[in-house]
Amino acid sequence: AQVPVESGGGSVQAGGSLRLSCVVAVNMYRSWCLAWFRQAPGKEREGVAARDDMRGTYYADSVKGRFTISLDSAETTLSLQMNDLKPEDTGMYYCAIRKEAWCYRYDFSKTALYNSWGQGTQVSVSP
């Protein structure tokens, strides 16, 4: 299976914005869930946002109203628009694919459910 490839990370000051992108391949699956995760040093990987082929979208409480997940019409590029960034948003951001399944609010952040992961892109937010 094709591995997702992330880009767009960087360093910004608090209050700034970044847009992450991830190249994905999902057209061979009957259903799928695409998600962004992040991992700060010394912490567990956590789900940030997810979107499935039924256009359902889910967000962690900590990013609601600030982050927006989207997928282009060709279904090849998953994006994460991050506004009003805070120092606690700092971490490595990963794109992940869950095959033959939709996203669900109660489990979209469970890492074990995802089949394919990118290498990650670093986001650093200074005070």
mmCIF file of N, CA and C in Angstrom:
data_model
loop_
_atom_site.group_PDB
_atom_site.id
_atom_site.type_symbol
_atom_site.label_atom_id
_atom_site.label_comp_id
_atom_site.label_asym_id
_atom_site.label_seq_id
_atom_site.Cartn_x
_atom_site.Cartn_y
_atom_site.Cartn_z
ATOM 1 N N ALA A 1 0.845 -1.191 0.000
ATOM 2 C CA ALA A 1 0.000 0.000 0.000
ATOM 3 C C ALA A 1 0.885 1.247 0.000
ATOM 4 N N GLN A 2 0.423 2.285 -0.687
ATOM 5 C CA GLN A 2 1.197 3.514 -0.731
ATOM 6 C C GLN A 2 1.224 4.167 0.635
ATOM 7 N N VAL A 3 2.402 4.649 1.022
ATOM 8 C CA VAL A 3 2.561 5.301 2.320
ATOM 9 C C VAL A 3 2.239 6.775 2.169
ATOM 10 N N PRO A 4 1.479 7.353 3.103
ATOM 11 C CA PRO A 4 1.194 8.785 3.027
ATOM 12 C C PRO A 4 2.480 9.604 3.152
ATOM 13 N N VAL A 5 2.504 10.771 2.532
ATOM 14 C CA VAL A 5 3.661 11.651 2.593
ATOM 15 C C VAL A 5 3.214 13.039 3.029
ATOM 16 N N GLU A 6 3.682 13.470 4.201
ATOM 17 C CA GLU A 6 3.289 14.765 4.755
ATOM 18 C C GLU A 6 4.265 15.865 4.340
ATOM 19 N N SER A 7 3.759 17.105 4.356
ATOM 20 C CA SER A 7 4.595 18.280 4.134
ATOM 21 C C SER A 7 3.903 19.485 4.768
ATOM 22 N N GLY A 8 4.644 20.575 4.893
ATOM 23 C CA GLY A 8 4.040 21.818 5.341
ATOM 24 C C GLY A 8 4.336 22.232 6.766
ATOM 25 N N GLY A 9 5.070 21.419 7.503
ATOM 26 C CA GLY A 9 5.398 21.802 8.872
ATOM 27 C C GLY A 9 6.354 22.983 8.905
ATOM 28 N N GLY A 10 6.578 23.512 10.096
ATOM 29 C CA GLY A 10 7.484 24.636 10.244
ATOM 30 C C GLY A 10 7.408 25.218 11.632
ATOM 31 N N SER A 11 8.010 26.388 11.780
ATOM 32 C CA SER A 11 8.026 27.087 13.064
ATOM 33 C C SER A 11 7.266 28.391 12.952
ATOM 34 N N VAL A 12 6.380 28.643 13.904
ATOM 35 C CA VAL A 12 5.604 29.881 13.920
ATOM 36 C C VAL A 12 5.475 30.367 15.350
ATOM 37 N N GLN A 13 5.077 31.611 15.481
ATOM 38 C CA GLN A 13 4.785 32.150 16.803
ATOM 39 C C GLN A 13 3.327 31.877 17.156
ATOM 40 N N ALA A 14 3.048 31.882 18.420
ATOM 41 C CA ALA A 14 1.674 31.686 18.885
ATOM 42 C C ALA A 14 0.747 32.670 18.189
ATOM 43 N N GLY A 15 -0.415 32.154 17.794
ATOM 44 C CA GLY A 15 -1.367 32.975 17.066
ATOM 45 C C GLY A 15 -1.240 32.857 15.559
ATOM 46 N N GLY A 16 -0.153 32.252 15.101
ATOM 47 C CA GLY A 16 0.075 32.107 13.677
ATOM 48 C C GLY A 16 -0.664 30.925 13.079
ATOM 49 N N SER A 17 -0.441 30.696 11.787
ATOM 50 C CA SER A 17 -1.132 29.632 11.052
ATOM 51 C C SER A 17 -0.142 28.800 10.249
ATOM 52 N N LEU A 18 -0.496 27.548 10.039
ATOM 53 C CA LEU A 18 0.233 26.644 9.153
ATOM 54 C C LEU A 18 -0.776 25.760 8.451
ATOM 55 N N ARG A 19 -0.391 25.298 7.285
ATOM 56 C CA ARG A 19 -1.236 24.353 6.554
ATOM 57 C C ARG A 19 -0.405 23.129 6.221
ATOM 58 N N LEU A 20 -0.840 21.985 6.712
ATOM 59 C CA LEU A 20 -0.172 20.725 6.430
ATOM 60 C C LEU A 20 -0.867 20.022 5.271
ATOM 61 N N SER A 21 -0.084 19.301 4.489
ATOM 62 C CA SER A 21 -0.637 18.518 3.390
ATOM 63 C C SER A 21 -0.124 17.094 3.466
ATOM 64 N N CYS A 22 -0.912 16.184 2.927
ATOM 65 C CA CYS A 22 -0.525 14.765 2.918
ATOM 66 C C CYS A 22 -1.027 14.134 1.631
ATOM 67 N N VAL A 23 -0.106 13.562 0.869
ATOM 68 C CA VAL A 23 -0.487 12.857 -0.346
ATOM 69 C C VAL A 23 -0.934 11.452 0.029
ATOM 70 N N VAL A 24 -2.132 11.086 -0.405
ATOM 71 C CA VAL A 24 -2.703 9.786 -0.049
ATOM 72 C C VAL A 24 -3.224 9.084 -1.287
ATOM 73 N N ALA A 25 -3.436 7.779 -1.143
ATOM 74 C CA ALA A 25 -4.043 6.976 -2.202
ATOM 75 C C ALA A 25 -5.133 6.131 -1.561
ATOM 76 N N VAL A 26 -6.401 6.441 -1.869
ATOM 77 C CA VAL A 26 -7.510 5.724 -1.233
ATOM 78 C C VAL A 26 -8.534 5.206 -2.224
ATOM 79 N N ASN A 27 -8.351 5.462 -3.528
ATOM 80 C CA ASN A 27 -9.409 5.111 -4.481
ATOM 81 C C ASN A 27 -9.592 3.609 -4.663
ATOM 82 N N MET A 28 -8.655 2.823 -4.112
ATOM 83 C CA MET A 28 -8.807 1.368 -4.247
ATOM 84 C C MET A 28 -9.633 0.752 -3.118
ATOM 85 N N TYR A 29 -10.044 1.567 -2.146
ATOM 86 C CA TYR A 29 -10.788 1.065 -1.002
ATOM 87 C C TYR A 29 -12.270 1.415 -1.120
ATOM 88 N N ARG A 30 -13.108 0.545 -0.609
ATOM 89 C CA ARG A 30 -14.551 0.797 -0.643
ATOM 90 C C ARG A 30 -14.923 1.886 0.360
ATOM 91 N N SER A 31 -14.195 1.955 1.432
ATOM 92 C CA SER A 31 -14.396 3.003 2.433
ATOM 93 C C SER A 31 -13.055 3.281 3.094
ATOM 94 N N TRP A 32 -12.948 4.440 3.715
ATOM 95 C CA TRP A 32 -11.682 4.794 4.354
ATOM 96 C C TRP A 32 -11.870 5.926 5.337
ATOM 97 N N CYS A 33 -10.909 6.039 6.227
ATOM 98 C CA CYS A 33 -10.862 7.128 7.186
ATOM 99 C C CYS A 33 -9.431 7.681 7.147
ATOM 100 N N LEU A 34 -9.312 8.973 6.915
ATOM 101 C CA LEU A 34 -8.013 9.640 6.897
ATOM 102 C C LEU A 34 -7.905 10.519 8.137
ATOM 103 N N ALA A 35 -6.746 10.516 8.759
ATOM 104 C CA ALA A 35 -6.624 11.264 9.999
ATOM 105 C C ALA A 35 -5.266 11.929 10.143
ATOM 106 N N TRP A 36 -5.258 12.983 10.929
ATOM 107 C CA TRP A 36 -4.029 13.626 11.379
ATOM 108 C C TRP A 36 -3.842 13.324 12.864
ATOM 109 N N PHE A 37 -2.641 12.904 13.204
ATOM 110 C CA PHE A 37 -2.250 12.685 14.586
ATOM 111 C C PHE A 37 -1.070 13.597 14.901
ATOM 112 N N ARG A 38 -0.791 13.767 16.173
ATOM 113 C CA ARG A 38 0.408 14.495 16.561
ATOM 114 C C ARG A 38 1.001 13.849 17.810
ATOM 115 N N GLN A 39 2.305 14.042 17.941
ATOM 116 C CA GLN A 39 2.997 13.490 19.097
ATOM 117 C C GLN A 39 4.034 14.478 19.593
ATOM 118 N N ALA A 40 3.864 14.913 20.831
ATOM 119 C CA ALA A 40 4.826 15.800 21.456
ATOM 120 C C ALA A 40 5.873 14.955 22.172
ATOM 121 N N PRO A 41 7.069 15.486 22.395
ATOM 122 C CA PRO A 41 8.119 14.724 23.092
ATOM 123 C C PRO A 41 7.633 14.226 24.444
ATOM 124 N N GLY A 42 7.818 12.929 24.678
ATOM 125 C CA GLY A 42 7.441 12.341 25.953
ATOM 126 C C GLY A 42 5.968 12.063 26.122
ATOM 127 N N LYS A 43 5.177 12.293 25.086
ATOM 128 C CA LYS A 43 3.737 12.079 25.177
ATOM 129 C C LYS A 43 3.277 11.055 24.154
ATOM 130 N N GLU A 44 2.084 10.517 24.374
ATOM 131 C CA GLU A 44 1.519 9.564 23.439
ATOM 132 C C GLU A 44 1.012 10.278 22.184
ATOM 133 N N ARG A 45 0.959 9.513 21.107
ATOM 134 C CA ARG A 45 0.403 10.046 19.875
ATOM 135 C C ARG A 45 -1.105 10.219 20.051
ATOM 136 N N GLU A 46 -1.615 11.370 19.643
ATOM 137 C CA GLU A 46 -3.040 11.654 19.824
ATOM 138 C C GLU A 46 -3.690 12.061 18.505
ATOM 139 N N GLY A 47 -4.947 11.688 18.367
ATOM 140 C CA GLY A 47 -5.690 12.067 17.187
ATOM 141 C C GLY A 47 -6.064 13.527 17.223
ATOM 142 N N VAL A 48 -5.908 14.205 16.097
ATOM 143 C CA VAL A 48 -6.207 15.625 15.999
ATOM 144 C C VAL A 48 -7.491 15.844 15.211
ATOM 145 N N ALA A 49 -7.576 15.211 14.040
ATOM 146 C CA ALA A 49 -8.746 15.385 13.180
ATOM 147 C C ALA A 49 -8.836 14.211 12.231
ATOM 148 N N ALA A 50 -10.053 13.918 11.771
ATOM 149 C CA ALA A 50 -10.256 12.809 10.847
ATOM 150 C C ALA A 50 -11.388 13.116 9.895
ATOM 151 N N ARG A 51 -11.316 12.481 8.726
ATOM 152 C CA ARG A 51 -12.342 12.638 7.704
ATOM 153 C C ARG A 51 -12.484 11.325 6.962
ATOM 154 N N ASP A 52 -13.740 10.957 6.645
ATOM 155 C CA ASP A 52 -13.916 9.711 5.899
ATOM 156 C C ASP A 52 -14.589 9.949 4.557
ATOM 157 N N ASP A 53 -14.818 8.882 3.820
ATOM 158 C CA ASP A 53 -15.349 9.021 2.463
ATOM 159 C C ASP A 53 -16.815 9.405 2.461
ATOM 160 N N MET A 54 -17.459 9.367 3.619
ATOM 161 C CA MET A 54 -18.835 9.850 3.747
ATOM 162 C C MET A 54 -18.860 11.320 4.161
ATOM 163 N N ARG A 55 -17.669 11.946 4.135
ATOM 164 C CA ARG A 55 -17.484 13.348 4.480
ATOM 165 C C ARG A 55 -17.719 13.652 5.949
ATOM 166 N N GLY A 56 -17.721 12.615 6.778
ATOM 167 C CA GLY A 56 -17.770 12.866 8.206
ATOM 168 C C GLY A 56 -16.447 13.444 8.672
ATOM 169 N N THR A 57 -16.497 14.445 9.562
ATOM 170 C CA THR A 57 -15.273 15.038 10.098
ATOM 171 C C THR A 57 -15.338 15.044 11.622
ATOM 172 N N TYR A 58 -14.188 14.810 12.229
ATOM 173 C CA TYR A 58 -14.110 14.718 13.679
ATOM 174 C C TYR A 58 -12.850 15.442 14.146
ATOM 175 N N TYR A 59 -12.940 16.078 15.301
ATOM 176 C CA TYR A 59 -11.827 16.848 15.831
ATOM 177 C C TYR A 59 -11.630 16.576 17.314
ATOM 178 N N ALA A 60 -10.387 16.649 17.736
ATOM 179 C CA ALA A 60 -10.101 16.628 19.166
ATOM 180 C C ALA A 60 -10.625 17.931 19.766
ATOM 181 N N ASP A 61 -11.096 17.870 20.999
ATOM 182 C CA ASP A 61 -11.640 19.060 21.642
ATOM 183 C C ASP A 61 -10.632 20.214 21.673
ATOM 184 N N SER A 62 -9.373 19.880 21.801
ATOM 185 C CA SER A 62 -8.331 20.894 21.944
ATOM 186 C C SER A 62 -8.102 21.720 20.684
ATOM 187 N N VAL A 63 -8.600 21.236 19.545
ATOM 188 C CA VAL A 63 -8.362 21.967 18.294
ATOM 189 C C VAL A 63 -9.631 22.447 17.620
ATOM 190 N N LYS A 64 -10.783 22.103 18.171
ATOM 191 C CA LYS A 64 -12.052 22.520 17.568
ATOM 192 C C LYS A 64 -12.120 24.035 17.442
ATOM 193 N N GLY A 65 -12.550 24.491 16.268
ATOM 194 C CA GLY A 65 -12.653 25.918 16.019
ATOM 195 C C GLY A 65 -11.368 26.552 15.535
ATOM 196 N N ARG A 66 -10.263 25.819 15.616
ATOM 197 C CA ARG A 66 -8.971 26.352 15.169
ATOM 198 C C ARG A 66 -8.410 25.576 13.977
ATOM 199 N N PHE A 67 -8.634 24.282 13.935
ATOM 200 C CA PHE A 67 -8.112 23.421 12.867
ATOM 201 C C PHE A 67 -9.249 22.975 11.956
ATOM 202 N N THR A 68 -8.925 22.817 10.675
ATOM 203 C CA THR A 68 -9.891 22.317 9.712
ATOM 204 C C THR A 68 -9.243 21.262 8.838
ATOM 205 N N ILE A 69 -9.862 20.095 8.771
ATOM 206 C CA ILE A 69 -9.373 19.008 7.913
ATOM 207 C C ILE A 69 -10.160 19.028 6.618
ATOM 208 N N SER A 70 -9.466 18.786 5.505
ATOM 209 C CA SER A 70 -10.153 18.783 4.219
ATOM 210 C C SER A 70 -9.435 17.847 3.254
ATOM 211 N N LEU A 71 -10.154 17.474 2.203
ATOM 212 C CA LEU A 71 -9.618 16.584 1.171
ATOM 213 C C LEU A 71 -9.961 17.182 -0.178
ATOM 214 N N ASP A 72 -9.009 17.207 -1.086
ATOM 215 C CA ASP A 72 -9.278 17.790 -2.406
ATOM 216 C C ASP A 72 -10.235 16.898 -3.190
ATOM 217 N N SER A 73 -10.799 17.440 -4.263
ATOM 218 C CA SER A 73 -11.819 16.723 -5.027
ATOM 219 C C SER A 73 -11.275 15.458 -5.692
ATOM 220 N N ALA A 74 -9.981 15.412 -5.943
ATOM 221 C CA ALA A 74 -9.367 14.215 -6.537
ATOM 222 C C ALA A 74 -9.110 13.136 -5.493
ATOM 223 N N GLU A 75 -9.315 13.497 -4.228
ATOM 224 C CA GLU A 75 -9.083 12.569 -3.108
ATOM 225 C C GLU A 75 -7.653 12.064 -3.075
ATOM 226 N N THR A 76 -6.725 12.993 -3.324
ATOM 227 C CA THR A 76 -5.313 12.617 -3.278
ATOM 228 C C THR A 76 -4.503 13.443 -2.294
ATOM 229 N N THR A 77 -5.057 14.555 -1.831
ATOM 230 C CA THR A 77 -4.334 15.407 -0.892
ATOM 231 C C THR A 77 -5.210 15.748 0.303
ATOM 232 N N LEU A 78 -4.782 15.297 1.459
ATOM 233 C CA LEU A 78 -5.450 15.608 2.720
ATOM 234 C C LEU A 78 -4.742 16.809 3.336
ATOM 235 N N SER A 79 -5.508 17.791 3.775
ATOM 236 C CA SER A 79 -4.919 18.999 4.349
ATOM 237 C C SER A 79 -5.386 19.212 5.788
ATOM 238 N N LEU A 80 -4.582 19.941 6.522
ATOM 239 C CA LEU A 80 -4.958 20.366 7.869
ATOM 240 C C LEU A 80 -4.592 21.837 7.993
ATOM 241 N N GLN A 81 -5.599 22.690 7.976
ATOM 242 C CA GLN A 81 -5.391 24.121 8.177
ATOM 243 C C GLN A 81 -5.407 24.388 9.669
ATOM 244 N N MET A 82 -4.319 24.965 10.168
ATOM 245 C CA MET A 82 -4.181 25.201 11.601
ATOM 246 C C MET A 82 -4.059 26.702 11.847
ATOM 247 N N ASN A 83 -5.036 27.248 12.519
ATOM 248 C CA ASN A 83 -5.066 28.680 12.842
ATOM 249 C C ASN A 83 -4.953 28.878 14.348
ATOM 250 N N ASP A 84 -4.585 30.097 14.729
ATOM 251 C CA ASP A 84 -4.474 30.450 16.141
ATOM 252 C C ASP A 84 -3.649 29.400 16.894
ATOM 253 N N LEU A 85 -2.495 29.094 16.351
ATOM 254 C CA LEU A 85 -1.658 28.053 16.941
ATOM 255 C C LEU A 85 -1.166 28.439 18.328
ATOM 256 N N LYS A 86 -1.026 27.428 19.175
ATOM 257 C CA LYS A 86 -0.587 27.611 20.552
ATOM 258 C C LYS A 86 0.665 26.771 20.797
ATOM 259 N N PRO A 87 1.480 27.132 21.769
ATOM 260 C CA PRO A 87 2.683 26.341 22.051
ATOM 261 C C PRO A 87 2.372 24.869 22.298
ATOM 262 N N GLU A 88 1.224 24.564 22.870
ATOM 263 C CA GLU A 88 0.856 23.174 23.123
ATOM 264 C C GLU A 88 0.498 22.404 21.852
ATOM 265 N N ASP A 89 0.437 23.073 20.715
ATOM 266 C CA ASP A 89 0.228 22.388 19.438
ATOM 267 C C ASP A 89 1.541 21.856 18.869
ATOM 268 N N THR A 90 2.631 22.161 19.494
ATOM 269 C CA THR A 90 3.944 21.706 19.041
ATOM 270 C C THR A 90 4.043 20.192 19.055
ATOM 271 N N GLY A 91 4.617 19.635 17.991
ATOM 272 C CA GLY A 91 4.807 18.198 17.930
ATOM 273 C C GLY A 91 5.047 17.732 16.508
ATOM 274 N N MET A 92 5.244 16.440 16.367
ATOM 275 C CA MET A 92 5.365 15.825 15.053
ATOM 276 C C MET A 92 3.951 15.448 14.614
ATOM 277 N N TYR A 93 3.583 15.870 13.427
ATOM 278 C CA TYR A 93 2.248 15.608 12.901
ATOM 279 C C TYR A 93 2.315 14.511 11.848
ATOM 280 N N TYR A 94 1.445 13.528 12.009
ATOM 281 C CA TYR A 94 1.413 12.366 11.132
ATOM 282 C C TYR A 94 0.066 12.251 10.425
ATOM 283 N N CYS A 95 0.124 11.788 9.195
ATOM 284 C CA CYS A 95 -1.064 11.463 8.418
ATOM 285 C C CYS A 95 -1.232 9.946 8.441
ATOM 286 N N ALA A 96 -2.468 9.474 8.566
ATOM 287 C CA ALA A 96 -2.702 8.038 8.654
ATOM 288 C C ALA A 96 -3.947 7.643 7.878
ATOM 289 N N ILE A 97 -3.941 6.400 7.388
ATOM 290 C CA ILE A 97 -5.063 5.862 6.619
ATOM 291 C C ILE A 97 -5.620 4.621 7.326
ATOM 292 N N ARG A 98 -6.921 4.619 7.479
ATOM 293 C CA ARG A 98 -7.624 3.435 7.985
ATOM 294 C C ARG A 98 -8.446 2.904 6.823
ATOM 295 N N LYS A 99 -8.133 1.694 6.376
ATOM 296 C CA LYS A 99 -8.736 1.148 5.170
ATOM 297 C C LYS A 99 -10.026 0.403 5.482
ATOM 298 N N GLU A 100 -10.942 0.429 4.515
ATOM 299 C CA GLU A 100 -12.185 -0.339 4.587
ATOM 300 C C GLU A 100 -12.939 -0.058 5.887
ATOM 301 N N ALA A 101 -12.992 1.186 6.267
ATOM 302 C CA ALA A 101 -13.735 1.578 7.470
ATOM 303 C C ALA A 101 -13.983 3.072 7.437
ATOM 304 N N TRP A 102 -15.030 3.492 8.132
ATOM 305 C CA TRP A 102 -15.285 4.917 8.286
ATOM 306 C C TRP A 102 -14.701 5.415 9.601
ATOM 307 N N CYS A 103 -14.671 6.733 9.730
ATOM 308 C CA CYS A 103 -14.254 7.314 11.000
ATOM 309 C C CYS A 103 -15.455 7.307 11.946
ATOM 310 N N TYR A 104 -15.162 7.177 13.222
ATOM 311 C CA TYR A 104 -16.202 7.275 14.231
ATOM 312 C C TYR A 104 -15.710 8.186 15.349
ATOM 313 N N ARG A 105 -16.577 8.958 15.903
ATOM 314 C CA ARG A 105 -16.187 9.917 16.934
ATOM 315 C C ARG A 105 -15.524 9.223 18.119
ATOM 316 N N TYR A 106 -15.991 8.031 18.449
ATOM 317 C CA TYR A 106 -15.502 7.392 19.671
ATOM 318 C C TYR A 106 -14.172 6.686 19.490
ATOM 319 N N ASP A 107 -13.707 6.508 18.217
ATOM 320 C CA ASP A 107 -12.438 5.779 18.065
ATOM 321 C C ASP A 107 -11.516 6.333 17.004
ATOM 322 N N PHE A 108 -11.791 7.529 16.467
ATOM 323 C CA PHE A 108 -10.942 8.016 15.377
ATOM 324 C C PHE A 108 -9.521 8.296 15.853
ATOM 325 N N SER A 109 -9.332 8.436 17.148
ATOM 326 C CA SER A 109 -8.007 8.747 17.668
ATOM 327 C C SER A 109 -7.221 7.519 18.129
ATOM 328 N N LYS A 110 -7.737 6.333 17.863
ATOM 329 C CA LYS A 110 -7.043 5.115 18.279
ATOM 330 C C LYS A 110 -6.025 4.717 17.221
ATOM 331 N N THR A 111 -4.746 4.838 17.547
ATOM 332 C CA THR A 111 -3.685 4.607 16.572
ATOM 333 C C THR A 111 -3.690 3.189 16.016
ATOM 334 N N ALA A 112 -4.080 2.213 16.832
ATOM 335 C CA ALA A 112 -4.026 0.805 16.406
ATOM 336 C C ALA A 112 -4.968 0.489 15.259
ATOM 337 N N LEU A 113 -5.935 1.353 15.000
ATOM 338 C CA LEU A 113 -6.916 1.093 13.951
ATOM 339 C C LEU A 113 -6.432 1.510 12.565
ATOM 340 N N TYR A 114 -5.319 2.211 12.499
ATOM 341 C CA TYR A 114 -4.834 2.747 11.228
ATOM 342 C C TYR A 114 -3.785 1.831 10.620
ATOM 343 N N ASN A 115 -3.864 1.659 9.297
ATOM 344 C CA ASN A 115 -3.046 0.684 8.602
ATOM 345 C C ASN A 115 -1.753 1.250 8.028
ATOM 346 N N SER A 116 -1.762 2.532 7.719
ATOM 347 C CA SER A 116 -0.617 3.116 7.026
ATOM 348 C C SER A 116 -0.346 4.508 7.598
ATOM 349 N N TRP A 117 0.953 4.790 7.822
ATOM 350 C CA TRP A 117 1.370 6.045 8.439
ATOM 351 C C TRP A 117 2.465 6.716 7.624
ATOM 352 N N GLY A 118 2.427 8.042 7.622
ATOM 353 C CA GLY A 118 3.517 8.787 7.020
ATOM 354 C C GLY A 118 4.680 8.944 7.991
ATOM 355 N N GLN A 119 5.737 9.601 7.532
ATOM 356 C CA GLN A 119 6.927 9.795 8.363
ATOM 357 C C GLN A 119 6.803 10.982 9.306
ATOM 358 N N GLY A 120 5.847 11.850 9.036
ATOM 359 C CA GLY A 120 5.609 12.979 9.925
ATOM 360 C C GLY A 120 6.254 14.267 9.449
ATOM 361 N N THR A 121 5.701 15.371 9.934
ATOM 362 C CA THR A 121 6.244 16.700 9.670
ATOM 363 C C THR A 121 6.179 17.491 10.978
ATOM 364 N N GLN A 122 7.256 18.204 11.279
ATOM 365 C CA GLN A 122 7.378 18.866 12.569
ATOM 366 C C GLN A 122 6.700 20.231 12.571
ATOM 367 N N VAL A 123 5.948 20.477 13.638
ATOM 368 C CA VAL A 123 5.327 21.783 13.868
ATOM 369 C C VAL A 123 5.835 22.314 15.209
ATOM 370 N N SER A 124 6.379 23.514 15.186
ATOM 371 C CA SER A 124 6.885 24.133 16.420
ATOM 372 C C SER A 124 6.242 25.503 16.585
ATOM 373 N N VAL A 125 5.632 25.715 17.739
ATOM 374 C CA VAL A 125 4.964 26.984 18.022
ATOM 375 C C VAL A 125 5.624 27.618 19.237
ATOM 376 N N SER A 126 6.175 28.799 19.050
ATOM 377 C CA SER A 126 6.841 29.499 20.147
ATOM 378 C C SER A 126 5.885 30.490 20.798
ATOM 379 N N PRO A 127 6.089 30.755 22.095
ATOM 380 C CA PRO A 127 5.180 31.676 22.823
ATOM 381 C C PRO A 127 5.197 33.077 22.239
#
